[in-house]
Amino acid sequence: MSLRKAMMAAAGVAAMAAGILALSPGQAAARDQAIHAGRLIDGTGKAPTGQVTILVHDDRIVSVTPGFTAPKGAEVIDLSGSTVLPGLIDDHVHITQGFHKGDPIHHNVTATAYDAAIESTNYARDTLMAGFTSARDCGGETEVVVALKRAINNGVIPGPRLWVAGKPLSPTGGHGDDSNGLDPELEHPHWTENLIDSPEAARKAVRKLRAEGADLIKIMPSGGVASIGDNPSLQLMADDEIKAVIDTAHSLGMKVAAHAHGKQAIDHTIALGVDSIEHGTYADAESYKLFKEHGAYLVPTQLVGAKIYQHAKEHPEDLNPDTVRKTFEVIPTMIKNLHDAHAAGVKIAFGTDTFGMSNHGENAQEFKLLVNGGMTPMEAIKAATWNAADLIGDTKDIGTVQPGRYADIIAVDADPLKDVTVLEHVAFVMKGGVVYKAKGMAVAR
């Protein structure tokens, strides 16, 4: 059985066991729904409006009008006591990866892509039920994450709309080289397929990922924290390699996300045309100027920083010693960088880097950290709605409650502008006109 067939079979079993198997796109009920919203935050950054009706036909929003109305034959969904928002978007997840207690090296050399495929069906469901109706996956086994995306799109399992990068492109020995920290004589057929050490290799790798179903490209121009041996402060990819990736991806209509902690890696990658910097730890005033000149987004990933720092303090035995050391060196600066970047006017998109340090479904904990970093609750919400959709490249379909967009709609029982943590407790989730959660409970199908 191929990995893709195994993925689809596992997805079907997981969805039926969960009791919330969604209707496939072809089966979605052709009907009108009138959502009575007591308060609407539409995702554009505008002030909330009170008592509106959102009319949904099939999977799209038809109109947003004042007052509570209901066309003849429309099903009324009463959210008159709730705050209604667009479905949230997490622009940096690893939806096929989760936390496994114990030695991470042992797990990495004993688990297979089949394990990741089966586990990812739960991660996708948990993300959707938390109110995240769209997500940008910034790195995973290409065949697994592409199959997961297809299973969701085909209605086999519930999950967010996915834009996927597949395997991140890394230099040999960089953040993304799976052999780091292992016996150099160990080999695996897939360990080297994402390694690029020349512009020619970079171009070929991008084209191959596009052919395999990737929507965007992820690169690793600097070292990282949760890896062994590489230095987060240093630029490890050469400029010509970075440029080859970006130019090739853009020629194919694909955006590029760059994992970058060190200042040189950040500055050079932005100047070469990257669409977003993930983490951005050692950026400074000069870097912020480049962000604004080139229109690049910062995805500050505060949640992963807070969680890995806490874990390194409380359970260092679950991490390799090099990760523990780098955590204490890097994370405090990464958290401070959000404040400085926001104050400088850098565009911010919401992203958690969820891969196991926090659980899938806890994504909304990022909001409090964004507010702690100086953003207003409305700015934090816009980062997870319009801004996140803009970075993905699809503001016509997702990110706002406006006519023509997908009917991706959530609701909470209190006012997130007064207490942004209420977004951690989403009571209602609709994706594409299909209700997955109501009154805080999964809707059986």
mmCIF file of C-alpha atoms in Angstrom, residues 171-394:
data_model
loop_
_atom_site.group_PDB
_atom_site.id
_atom_site.type_symbol
_atom_site.label_atom_id
_atom_site.label_comp_id
_atom_site.label_asym_id
_atom_site.label_seq_id
_atom_site.Cartn_x
_atom_site.Cartn_y
_atom_site.Cartn_z
ATOM 1 C CA PRO A 171 21.946 23.625 3.279
ATOM 2 C CA THR A 172 23.912 20.563 4.285
ATOM 3 C CA GLY A 173 24.430 20.745 8.046
ATOM 4 C CA GLY A 174 21.795 23.459 8.410
ATOM 5 C CA HIS A 175 18.479 23.668 10.225
ATOM 6 C CA GLY A 176 16.596 21.077 8.196
ATOM 7 C CA ASP A 177 19.380 18.541 7.700
ATOM 8 C CA ASP A 178 17.858 15.426 9.294
ATOM 9 C CA SER A 179 21.249 13.823 9.842
ATOM 10 C CA ASN A 180 22.473 16.528 12.247
ATOM 11 C CA GLY A 181 23.685 15.034 15.509
ATOM 12 C CA LEU A 182 23.626 11.459 14.252
ATOM 13 C CA ASP A 183 26.339 8.970 13.392
ATOM 14 C CA PRO A 184 27.700 10.263 10.032
ATOM 15 C CA GLU A 185 27.600 6.724 8.626
ATOM 16 C CA LEU A 186 23.822 6.473 9.067
ATOM 17 C CA GLU A 187 21.857 6.905 5.851
ATOM 18 C CA HIS A 188 18.216 7.335 4.856
ATOM 19 C CA PRO A 189 16.964 7.762 1.286
ATOM 20 C CA HIS A 190 14.989 10.913 2.156
ATOM 21 C CA TRP A 191 17.540 12.688 4.361
ATOM 22 C CA THR A 192 19.294 14.439 1.497
ATOM 23 C CA GLU A 193 16.465 15.209 -0.924
ATOM 24 C CA ASN A 194 15.825 18.641 0.639
ATOM 25 C CA LEU A 195 19.490 19.693 0.886
ATOM 26 C CA ILE A 196 20.620 22.380 -1.544
ATOM 27 C CA ASP A 197 24.229 23.486 -1.869
ATOM 28 C CA SER A 198 24.155 25.343 -5.174
ATOM 29 C CA PRO A 199 21.799 27.528 -7.208
ATOM 30 C CA GLU A 200 21.238 24.644 -9.635
ATOM 31 C CA ALA A 201 20.194 22.321 -6.810
ATOM 32 C CA ALA A 202 17.935 25.046 -5.437
ATOM 33 C CA ARG A 203 16.075 25.516 -8.718
ATOM 34 C CA LYS A 204 15.571 21.787 -9.168
ATOM 35 C CA ALA A 205 14.334 21.342 -5.590
ATOM 36 C CA VAL A 206 11.745 24.113 -5.949
ATOM 37 C CA ARG A 207 10.424 22.683 -9.211
ATOM 38 C CA LYS A 208 10.248 19.202 -7.717
ATOM 39 C CA LEU A 209 8.270 20.438 -4.703
ATOM 40 C CA ARG A 210 5.851 22.248 -7.017
ATOM 41 C CA ALA A 211 5.359 19.053 -9.025
ATOM 42 C CA GLU A 212 4.701 17.122 -5.807
ATOM 43 C CA GLY A 213 1.908 19.486 -4.755
ATOM 44 C CA ALA A 214 3.543 22.154 -2.593
ATOM 45 C CA ASP A 215 1.880 25.579 -2.534
ATOM 46 C CA LEU A 216 4.803 27.577 -1.131
ATOM 47 C CA ILE A 217 8.481 27.064 -0.381
ATOM 48 C CA LYS A 218 10.163 27.113 3.029
ATOM 49 C CA ILE A 219 13.897 27.775 3.283
ATOM 50 C CA MET A 220 16.355 27.652 6.175
ATOM 51 C CA PRO A 221 18.915 30.429 5.618
ATOM 52 C CA SER A 222 19.972 30.461 9.291
ATOM 53 C CA GLY A 223 20.509 27.859 11.959
ATOM 54 C CA GLY A 224 17.709 26.977 14.360
ATOM 55 C CA VAL A 225 16.935 26.234 17.982
ATOM 56 C CA ALA A 226 15.350 22.770 17.956
ATOM 57 C CA SER A 227 18.169 21.267 15.889
ATOM 58 C CA ILE A 228 21.623 20.010 16.779
ATOM 59 C CA GLY A 229 24.908 21.677 15.911
ATOM 60 C CA ASP A 230 23.802 24.621 13.743
ATOM 61 C CA ASN A 231 24.071 28.241 14.896
ATOM 62 C CA PRO A 232 20.907 30.404 14.819
ATOM 63 C CA SER A 233 23.005 33.581 14.601
ATOM 64 C CA LEU A 234 24.702 32.631 11.347
ATOM 65 C CA GLN A 235 23.615 32.723 7.713
ATOM 66 C CA LEU A 236 24.155 29.172 6.464
ATOM 67 C CA MET A 237 22.733 29.443 2.939
ATOM 68 C CA ALA A 238 24.685 31.414 0.350
ATOM 69 C CA ASP A 239 23.031 34.427 -1.262
ATOM 70 C CA ASP A 240 23.023 32.813 -4.714
ATOM 71 C CA GLU A 241 21.232 29.752 -3.317
ATOM 72 C CA ILE A 242 18.615 31.918 -1.592
ATOM 73 C CA LYS A 243 18.116 34.002 -4.736
ATOM 74 C CA ALA A 244 17.718 30.896 -6.891
ATOM 75 C CA VAL A 245 14.989 29.568 -4.594
ATOM 76 C CA ILE A 246 13.095 32.856 -4.462
ATOM 77 C CA ASP A 247 13.324 33.594 -8.181
ATOM 78 C CA THR A 248 12.287 30.067 -9.160
ATOM 79 C CA ALA A 249 9.411 29.967 -6.689
ATOM 80 C CA HIS A 250 8.108 33.365 -7.767
ATOM 81 C CA SER A 251 8.301 32.336 -11.422
ATOM 82 C CA LEU A 252 5.967 29.450 -10.519
ATOM 83 C CA GLY A 253 3.558 31.681 -8.582
ATOM 84 C CA MET A 254 4.738 30.370 -5.204
ATOM 85 C CA LYS A 255 5.628 32.434 -2.148
ATOM 86 C CA VAL A 256 8.701 31.808 0.001
ATOM 87 C CA ALA A 257 8.886 31.693 3.800
ATOM 88 C CA ALA A 258 12.313 31.917 5.400
ATOM 89 C CA HIS A 259 13.237 30.537 8.811
ATOM 90 C CA ALA A 260 15.737 33.164 9.943
ATOM 91 C CA HIS A 261 17.082 34.103 13.369
ATOM 92 C CA GLY A 262 20.380 35.853 12.587
ATOM 93 C CA LYS A 263 20.478 39.449 11.374
ATOM 94 C CA GLN A 264 22.556 38.747 8.265
ATOM 95 C CA ALA A 265 20.247 35.924 7.194
ATOM 96 C CA ILE A 266 17.211 38.150 7.784
ATOM 97 C CA ASP A 267 18.581 41.191 5.970
ATOM 98 C CA HIS A 268 20.015 39.328 2.980
ATOM 99 C CA THR A 269 16.916 37.165 2.508
ATOM 100 C CA ILE A 270 14.564 40.166 2.607
ATOM 101 C CA ALA A 271 16.748 42.071 0.126
ATOM 102 C CA LEU A 272 16.602 39.042 -2.186
ATOM 103 C CA GLY A 273 12.798 39.188 -2.255
ATOM 104 C CA VAL A 274 11.469 36.723 0.325
ATOM 105 C CA ASP A 275 7.783 37.044 1.257
ATOM 106 C CA SER A 276 8.063 36.374 4.995
ATOM 107 C CA ILE A 277 10.591 35.950 7.748
ATOM 108 C CA GLU A 278 9.683 33.351 10.357
ATOM 109 C CA HIS A 279 10.932 34.093 13.917
ATOM 110 C CA GLY A 280 13.222 37.042 13.040
ATOM 111 C CA THR A 281 15.060 36.966 16.367
ATOM 112 C CA TYR A 282 18.074 39.203 15.818
ATOM 113 C CA ALA A 283 16.465 41.764 13.521
ATOM 114 C CA ASP A 284 17.233 45.403 14.293
ATOM 115 C CA ALA A 285 16.275 48.885 13.102
ATOM 116 C CA GLU A 286 18.091 48.353 9.809
ATOM 117 C CA SER A 287 16.219 45.081 9.337
ATOM 118 C CA TYR A 288 12.856 46.712 10.060
ATOM 119 C CA LYS A 289 13.571 49.301 7.383
ATOM 120 C CA LEU A 290 14.187 46.482 4.896
ATOM 121 C CA PHE A 291 10.944 44.746 5.916
ATOM 122 C CA LYS A 292 8.995 47.891 5.093
ATOM 123 C CA GLU A 293 10.891 48.716 1.896
ATOM 124 C CA HIS A 294 10.297 45.240 0.462
ATOM 125 C CA GLY A 295 6.820 44.607 1.898
ATOM 126 C CA ALA A 296 7.889 41.456 3.711
ATOM 127 C CA TYR A 297 5.922 40.073 6.630
ATOM 128 C CA LEU A 298 7.275 39.022 10.009
ATOM 129 C CA VAL A 299 5.708 35.891 11.498
ATOM 130 C CA PRO A 300 6.962 36.207 15.094
ATOM 131 C CA THR A 301 5.930 32.737 16.425
ATOM 132 C CA GLN A 302 5.738 33.795 20.061
ATOM 133 C CA LEU A 303 3.934 30.666 21.235
ATOM 134 C CA VAL A 304 6.649 28.229 20.266
ATOM 135 C CA GLY A 305 9.202 30.484 21.941
ATOM 136 C CA ALA A 306 7.269 30.663 25.210
ATOM 137 C CA LYS A 307 6.533 26.922 25.226
ATOM 138 C CA ILE A 308 10.034 25.707 24.401
ATOM 139 C CA TYR A 309 11.524 28.081 26.990
ATOM 140 C CA GLN A 310 9.157 26.748 29.646
ATOM 141 C CA HIS A 311 9.863 23.156 28.627
ATOM 142 C CA ALA A 312 13.620 23.681 28.680
ATOM 143 C CA LYS A 313 13.351 24.976 32.250
ATOM 144 C CA GLU A 314 10.975 22.319 33.567
ATOM 145 C CA HIS A 315 11.805 19.213 31.507
ATOM 146 C CA PRO A 316 15.205 19.589 29.856
ATOM 147 C CA GLU A 317 15.423 15.787 29.626
ATOM 148 C CA ASP A 318 12.850 15.909 26.802
ATOM 149 C CA LEU A 319 15.168 18.031 24.639
ATOM 150 C CA ASN A 320 18.679 17.503 23.371
ATOM 151 C CA PRO A 321 21.271 19.520 25.344
ATOM 152 C CA ASP A 322 22.111 21.725 22.358
ATOM 153 C CA THR A 323 18.463 22.753 22.053
ATOM 154 C CA VAL A 324 18.304 23.609 25.761
ATOM 155 C CA ARG A 325 21.389 25.797 25.486
ATOM 156 C CA LYS A 326 20.157 27.603 22.381
ATOM 157 C CA THR A 327 16.692 28.077 23.887
ATOM 158 C CA PHE A 328 18.048 30.131 26.772
ATOM 159 C CA GLU A 329 20.251 32.143 24.409
ATOM 160 C CA VAL A 330 17.737 32.863 21.643
ATOM 161 C CA ILE A 331 14.164 32.894 22.936
ATOM 162 C CA PRO A 332 14.225 36.004 25.193
ATOM 163 C CA THR A 333 15.511 38.063 22.254
ATOM 164 C CA MET A 334 12.959 36.528 19.875
ATOM 165 C CA ILE A 335 10.122 37.531 22.204
ATOM 166 C CA LYS A 336 11.464 41.082 22.584
ATOM 167 C CA ASN A 337 11.836 41.412 18.825
ATOM 168 C CA LEU A 338 8.057 41.391 18.343
ATOM 169 C CA HIS A 339 7.705 44.569 20.372
ATOM 170 C CA ASP A 340 10.458 46.352 18.455
ATOM 171 C CA ALA A 341 9.252 45.195 15.026
ATOM 172 C CA HIS A 342 5.664 46.199 15.720
ATOM 173 C CA ALA A 343 6.729 49.597 17.059
ATOM 174 C CA ALA A 344 8.743 50.122 13.861
ATOM 175 C CA GLY A 345 5.696 49.431 11.673
ATOM 176 C CA VAL A 346 6.643 46.005 10.312
ATOM 177 C CA LYS A 347 3.715 43.993 8.931
ATOM 178 C CA ILE A 348 2.854 41.112 11.297
ATOM 179 C CA ALA A 349 1.107 37.868 10.360
ATOM 180 C CA PHE A 350 -0.120 35.397 12.974
ATOM 181 C CA GLY A 351 1.831 32.146 13.267
ATOM 182 C CA THR A 352 2.460 29.787 16.163
ATOM 183 C CA ASP A 353 5.039 27.290 14.848
ATOM 184 C CA THR A 354 2.913 24.552 16.440
ATOM 185 C CA PHE A 355 4.812 21.268 16.147
ATOM 186 C CA GLY A 356 4.635 19.723 19.591
ATOM 187 C CA MET A 357 5.919 22.276 22.058
ATOM 188 C CA SER A 358 2.297 23.434 22.121
ATOM 189 C CA ASN A 359 -0.576 21.156 21.224
ATOM 190 C CA HIS A 360 -2.483 21.479 17.996
ATOM 191 C CA GLY A 361 -5.682 23.241 18.976
ATOM 192 C CA GLU A 362 -3.891 25.603 21.382
ATOM 193 C CA ASN A 363 -3.018 27.994 18.549
ATOM 194 C CA ALA A 364 -5.092 30.868 19.949
ATOM 195 C CA GLN A 365 -2.734 31.175 22.921
ATOM 196 C CA GLU A 366 -0.581 33.220 20.526
ATOM 197 C CA PHE A 367 -3.044 36.134 20.778
ATOM 198 C CA LYS A 368 -2.177 36.947 24.380
ATOM 199 C CA LEU A 369 1.522 36.890 23.552
ATOM 200 C CA LEU A 370 1.008 39.274 20.626
ATOM 201 C CA VAL A 371 -0.847 41.663 22.917
ATOM 202 C CA ASN A 372 1.899 41.297 25.527
ATOM 203 C CA GLY A 373 4.306 42.335 22.763
ATOM 204 C CA GLY A 374 2.548 45.646 22.224
ATOM 205 C CA MET A 375 -0.182 44.881 19.696
ATOM 206 C CA THR A 376 -3.770 45.867 20.431
ATOM 207 C CA PRO A 377 -6.326 43.045 20.471
ATOM 208 C CA MET A 378 -7.715 44.308 17.151
ATOM 209 C CA GLU A 379 -4.234 44.329 15.605
ATOM 210 C CA ALA A 380 -3.659 40.789 16.847
ATOM 211 C CA ILE A 381 -6.976 39.664 15.370
ATOM 212 C CA LYS A 382 -6.181 41.338 12.050
ATOM 213 C CA ALA A 383 -2.814 39.539 12.063
ATOM 214 C CA ALA A 384 -4.764 36.241 12.152
ATOM 215 C CA THR A 385 -7.356 37.285 9.573
ATOM 216 C CA TRP A 386 -6.688 39.818 6.800
ATOM 217 C CA ASN A 387 -2.904 39.942 7.259
ATOM 218 C CA ALA A 388 -2.582 36.168 7.370
ATOM 219 C CA ALA A 389 -4.728 35.833 4.249
ATOM 220 C CA ASP A 390 -2.636 38.498 2.502
ATOM 221 C CA LEU A 391 0.571 36.624 3.259
ATOM 222 C CA ILE A 392 -0.955 33.410 1.920
ATOM 223 C CA GLY A 393 -2.061 35.368 -1.152
ATOM 224 C CA ASP A 394 -5.820 34.776 -0.963
#
